[in-house]
Each structure stands twice: as structure tokens, then as C-alpha cells.
PDB file of N, CA and C in Angstrom:
ATOM      1  N   MET A   1       2.994  12.068   7.060  1.00  0.00           N
ATOM      2  CA  MET A   1       2.624  10.616   6.689  1.00  0.00           C
ATOM      3  C   MET A   1       3.726  10.354   5.346  1.00  0.00           C
ATOM      4  N   LEU A   2       4.113  11.331   4.703  1.00  0.00           N
ATOM      5  CA  LEU A   2       4.889  11.104   3.582  1.00  0.00           C
ATOM      6  C   LEU A   2       6.309  10.454   3.773  1.00  0.00           C
ATOM      7  N   SER A   3       6.697  10.680   5.072  1.00  0.00           N
ATOM      8  CA  SER A   3       7.996  10.038   5.396  1.00  0.00           C
ATOM      9  C   SER A   3       7.950   8.605   5.981  1.00  0.00           C
ATOM     10  N   GLN A   4       6.652   8.179   6.165  1.00  0.00           N
ATOM     11  CA  GLN A   4       6.658   6.873   6.792  1.00  0.00           C
ATOM     12  C   GLN A   4       7.040   5.891   5.867  1.00  0.00           C
ATOM     13  N   PRO A   5       7.624   4.762   6.350  1.00  0.00           N
ATOM     14  CA  PRO A   5       7.966   3.706   5.306  1.00  0.00           C
ATOM     15  C   PRO A   5       6.845   2.903   4.742  1.00  0.00           C
ATOM     16  N   TRP A   6       5.717   2.760   5.442  1.00  0.00           N
ATOM     17  CA  TRP A   6       4.420   2.125   4.963  1.00  0.00           C
ATOM     18  C   TRP A   6       3.569   2.922   4.112  1.00  0.00           C
ATOM     19  N   TYR A   7       3.925   4.039   3.814  1.00  0.00           N
ATOM     20  CA  TYR A   7       3.117   4.952   2.968  1.00  0.00           C
ATOM     21  C   TYR A   7       3.775   4.801   1.635  1.00  0.00           C
ATOM     22  N   HIS A   8       3.028   4.377   0.590  1.00  0.00           N
ATOM     23  CA  HIS A   8       3.624   4.234  -0.885  1.00  0.00           C
ATOM     24  C   HIS A   8       2.855   5.119  -1.941  1.00  0.00           C
ATOM     25  N   GLY A   9       1.896   6.109  -1.447  1.00  0.00           N
ATOM     26  CA  GLY A   9       1.331   7.127  -2.361  1.00  0.00           C
ATOM     27  C   GLY A   9       0.623   6.388  -3.575  1.00  0.00           C
ATOM     28  N   ASN A  10       0.944   6.956  -4.735  1.00  0.00           N
ATOM     29  CA  ASN A  10       0.128   6.529  -5.924  1.00  0.00           C
ATOM     30  C   ASN A  10       0.664   5.461  -6.508  1.00  0.00           C
ATOM     31  N   ILE A  11       0.466   4.206  -6.074  1.00  0.00           N
ATOM     32  CA  ILE A  11       0.765   3.086  -6.626  1.00  0.00           C
ATOM     33  C   ILE A  11      -0.654   2.288  -6.883  1.00  0.00           C
ATOM     34  N   THR A  12      -0.459   1.406  -7.723  1.00  0.00           N
ATOM     35  CA  THR A  12      -1.724   0.672  -8.158  1.00  0.00           C
ATOM     36  C   THR A  12      -1.969  -0.570  -7.135  1.00  0.00           C
ATOM     37  N   ARG A  13      -3.035  -1.273  -7.108  1.00  0.00           N
ATOM     38  CA  ARG A  13      -3.236  -2.402  -6.390  1.00  0.00           C
ATOM     39  C   ARG A  13      -2.442  -3.487  -6.587  1.00  0.00           C
ATOM     40  N   SER A  14      -2.176  -3.662  -7.895  1.00  0.00           N
ATOM     41  CA  SER A  14      -1.308  -4.647  -8.546  1.00  0.00           C
ATOM     42  C   SER A  14       0.284  -4.485  -7.836  1.00  0.00           C
ATOM     43  N   THR A  15       0.558  -3.347  -7.933  1.00  0.00           N
ATOM     44  CA  THR A  15       1.890  -3.000  -7.372  1.00  0.00           C
ATOM     45  C   THR A  15       1.993  -3.202  -6.049  1.00  0.00           C
ATOM     46  N   ALA A  16       0.996  -2.932  -5.239  1.00  0.00           N
ATOM     47  CA  ALA A  16       0.872  -3.031  -3.863  1.00  0.00           C
ATOM     48  C   ALA A  16       0.931  -4.594  -3.619  1.00  0.00           C
ATOM     49  N   GLU A  17       0.313  -5.421  -4.352  1.00  0.00           N
ATOM     50  CA  GLU A  17       0.294  -6.773  -4.076  1.00  0.00           C
ATOM     51  C   GLU A  17       1.610  -7.299  -4.302  1.00  0.00           C
ATOM     52  N   ASP A  18       2.415  -6.836  -5.327  1.00  0.00           N
ATOM     53  CA  ASP A  18       3.806  -7.387  -5.657  1.00  0.00           C
ATOM     54  C   ASP A  18       4.688  -6.841  -4.445  1.00  0.00           C
ATOM     55  N   LEU A  19       4.578  -5.681  -3.943  1.00  0.00           N
ATOM     56  CA  LEU A  19       5.501  -5.308  -2.954  1.00  0.00           C
ATOM     57  C   LEU A  19       5.200  -6.285  -1.679  1.00  0.00           C
ATOM     58  N   LEU A  20       3.909  -6.416  -1.271  1.00  0.00           N
ATOM     59  CA  LEU A  20       3.749  -7.343   0.025  1.00  0.00           C
ATOM     60  C   LEU A  20       4.032  -8.811  -0.281  1.00  0.00           C
ATOM     61  N   SER A  21       3.965  -9.150  -1.472  1.00  0.00           N
ATOM     62  CA  SER A  21       4.332 -10.594  -1.799  1.00  0.00           C
ATOM     63  C   SER A  21       5.811 -10.870  -1.500  1.00  0.00           C
ATOM     64  N   LYS A  22       6.642  -9.834  -1.804  1.00  0.00           N
ATOM     65  CA  LYS A  22       8.064  -9.724  -1.710  1.00  0.00           C
ATOM     66  C   LYS A  22       8.542  -9.674  -0.231  1.00  0.00           C
ATOM     67  N   ALA A  23       7.660  -9.072   0.609  1.00  0.00           N
ATOM     68  CA  ALA A  23       7.947  -9.094   1.954  1.00  0.00           C
ATOM     69  C   ALA A  23       7.748 -10.216   2.576  1.00  0.00           C
ATOM     70  N   ALA A  24       6.718 -11.162   2.145  1.00  0.00           N
ATOM     71  CA  ALA A  24       6.586 -12.606   2.395  1.00  0.00           C
ATOM     72  C   ALA A  24       6.547 -12.679   4.102  1.00  0.00           C
ATOM     73  N   ARG A  25       5.792 -11.813   4.718  1.00  0.00           N
ATOM     74  CA  ARG A  25       5.658 -11.970   6.320  1.00  0.00           C
ATOM     75  C   ARG A  25       4.260 -11.729   6.537  1.00  0.00           C
ATOM     76  N   ASP A  26       3.611 -12.562   7.177  1.00  0.00           N
ATOM     77  CA  ASP A  26       2.147 -12.181   7.717  1.00  0.00           C
ATOM     78  C   ASP A  26       2.266 -10.992   8.539  1.00  0.00           C
ATOM     79  N   GLY A  27       1.121 -10.002   8.243  1.00  0.00           N
ATOM     80  CA  GLY A  27       1.114  -8.848   9.056  1.00  0.00           C
ATOM     81  C   GLY A  27       1.818  -7.650   8.376  1.00  0.00           C
ATOM     82  N   SER A  28       2.452  -7.823   7.244  1.00  0.00           N
ATOM     83  CA  SER A  28       2.988  -6.847   6.469  1.00  0.00           C
ATOM     84  C   SER A  28       1.821  -5.991   5.960  1.00  0.00           C
ATOM     85  N   PHE A  29       2.117  -4.572   5.749  1.00  0.00           N
ATOM     86  CA  PHE A  29       0.949  -3.682   5.347  1.00  0.00           C
ATOM     87  C   PHE A  29       1.599  -2.451   4.557  1.00  0.00           C
ATOM     88  N   LEU A  30       0.824  -1.890   3.795  1.00  0.00           N
ATOM     89  CA  LEU A  30       1.214  -0.490   3.324  1.00  0.00           C
ATOM     90  C   LEU A  30      -0.282   0.131   3.171  1.00  0.00           C
ATOM     91  N   LEU A  31       0.113   1.529   3.143  1.00  0.00           N
ATOM     92  CA  LEU A  31      -0.847   2.486   2.719  1.00  0.00           C
ATOM     93  C   LEU A  31      -0.659   3.038   1.355  1.00  0.00           C
ATOM     94  N   ARG A  32      -1.662   3.188   0.533  1.00  0.00           N
ATOM     95  CA  ARG A  32      -1.477   3.825  -0.783  1.00  0.00           C
ATOM     96  C   ARG A  32      -2.720   4.790  -1.137  1.00  0.00           C
ATOM     97  N   ASP A  33      -2.606   5.479  -1.933  1.00  0.00           N
ATOM     98  CA  ASP A  33      -3.615   6.431  -2.282  1.00  0.00           C
ATOM     99  C   ASP A  33      -4.701   5.517  -3.063  1.00  0.00           C
ATOM    100  N   SER A  34      -6.112   5.705  -2.767  1.00  0.00           N
ATOM    101  CA  SER A  34      -7.140   5.101  -3.432  1.00  0.00           C
ATOM    102  C   SER A  34      -7.047   5.504  -5.033  1.00  0.00           C
ATOM    103  N   GLU A  35      -7.336   4.440  -5.780  1.00  0.00           N
ATOM    104  CA  GLU A  35      -7.299   4.632  -7.222  1.00  0.00           C
ATOM    105  C   GLU A  35      -8.818   5.209  -7.640  1.00  0.00           C
ATOM    106  N   SER A  36      -9.725   4.834  -6.901  1.00  0.00           N
ATOM    107  CA  SER A  36     -11.114   5.279  -7.294  1.00  0.00           C
ATOM    108  C   SER A  36     -11.749   6.319  -6.480  1.00  0.00           C
ATOM    109  N   ILE A  37     -11.221   6.755  -5.463  1.00  0.00           N
ATOM    110  CA  ILE A  37     -11.835   7.732  -4.609  1.00  0.00           C
ATOM    111  C   ILE A  37     -10.872   8.829  -4.170  1.00  0.00           C
ATOM    112  N   GLN A  38     -10.887  10.131  -4.785  1.00  0.00           N
ATOM    113  CA  GLN A  38      -9.800  11.037  -4.569  1.00  0.00           C
ATOM    114  C   GLN A  38      -9.909  11.363  -3.151  1.00  0.00           C
ATOM    115  N   GLY A  39      -8.679  11.486  -2.634  1.00  0.00           N
ATOM    116  CA  GLY A  39      -8.509  11.889  -1.295  1.00  0.00           C
ATOM    117  C   GLY A  39      -8.575  10.999  -0.183  1.00  0.00           C
ATOM    118  N   ALA A  40      -8.904   9.513  -0.580  1.00  0.00           N
ATOM    119  CA  ALA A  40      -8.952   8.397   0.237  1.00  0.00           C
ATOM    120  C   ALA A  40      -7.843   7.547   0.085  1.00  0.00           C
ATOM    121  N   TYR A  41      -7.665   6.571   1.072  1.00  0.00           N
ATOM    122  CA  TYR A  41      -6.573   5.756   1.085  1.00  0.00           C
ATOM    123  C   TYR A  41      -6.976   4.154   0.941  1.00  0.00           C
ATOM    124  N   ALA A  42      -6.051   3.398   0.591  1.00  0.00           N
ATOM    125  CA  ALA A  42      -6.286   1.937   0.627  1.00  0.00           C
ATOM    126  C   ALA A  42      -5.266   1.185   1.495  1.00  0.00           C
ATOM    127  N   LEU A  43      -5.613   0.536   2.474  1.00  0.00           N
ATOM    128  CA  LEU A  43      -4.792  -0.372   3.372  1.00  0.00           C
ATOM    129  C   LEU A  43      -4.718  -1.516   2.809  1.00  0.00           C
ATOM    130  N   CYS A  44      -3.396  -2.075   2.606  1.00  0.00           N
ATOM    131  CA  CYS A  44      -3.289  -3.344   1.964  1.00  0.00           C
ATOM    132  C   CYS A  44      -2.446  -4.205   2.992  1.00  0.00           C
ATOM    133  N   VAL A  45      -2.981  -5.454   3.202  1.00  0.00           N
ATOM    134  CA  VAL A  45      -2.241  -6.255   4.479  1.00  0.00           C
ATOM    135  C   VAL A  45      -2.040  -7.539   3.834  1.00  0.00           C
ATOM    136  N   LEU A  46      -0.956  -8.184   4.225  1.00  0.00           N
ATOM    137  CA  LEU A  46      -0.625  -9.479   3.910  1.00  0.00           C
ATOM    138  C   LEU A  46      -0.944 -10.463   4.952  1.00  0.00           C
TER     139      LEU A  46
END
């Protein structure tokens, strides 16, 4: 998974929102590590 372009690892929700807003395309997404639950992920979708 580390080599996938949609996986961003240990970034904050705010950083994820910034990245997706720059993509400016409906359906854009990324997966990041959860800030609150160790070993879990957060899916962020525009």
C-alpha cells in the first residue's frame, strides 16, 4: 500500500483537506493513517 499514490500515511485531517481541495475534482480521494485510532485508516473523499 505504501507505493500507492492515494496513500499519504501520517498526515493530519487538515493537510488531507488541503490536498483534496487542490485536486479540485469530485471523486478525488486519499487514505491516511487515523489520528485517533492506532492501526486504523481514514478515507478522505472530495
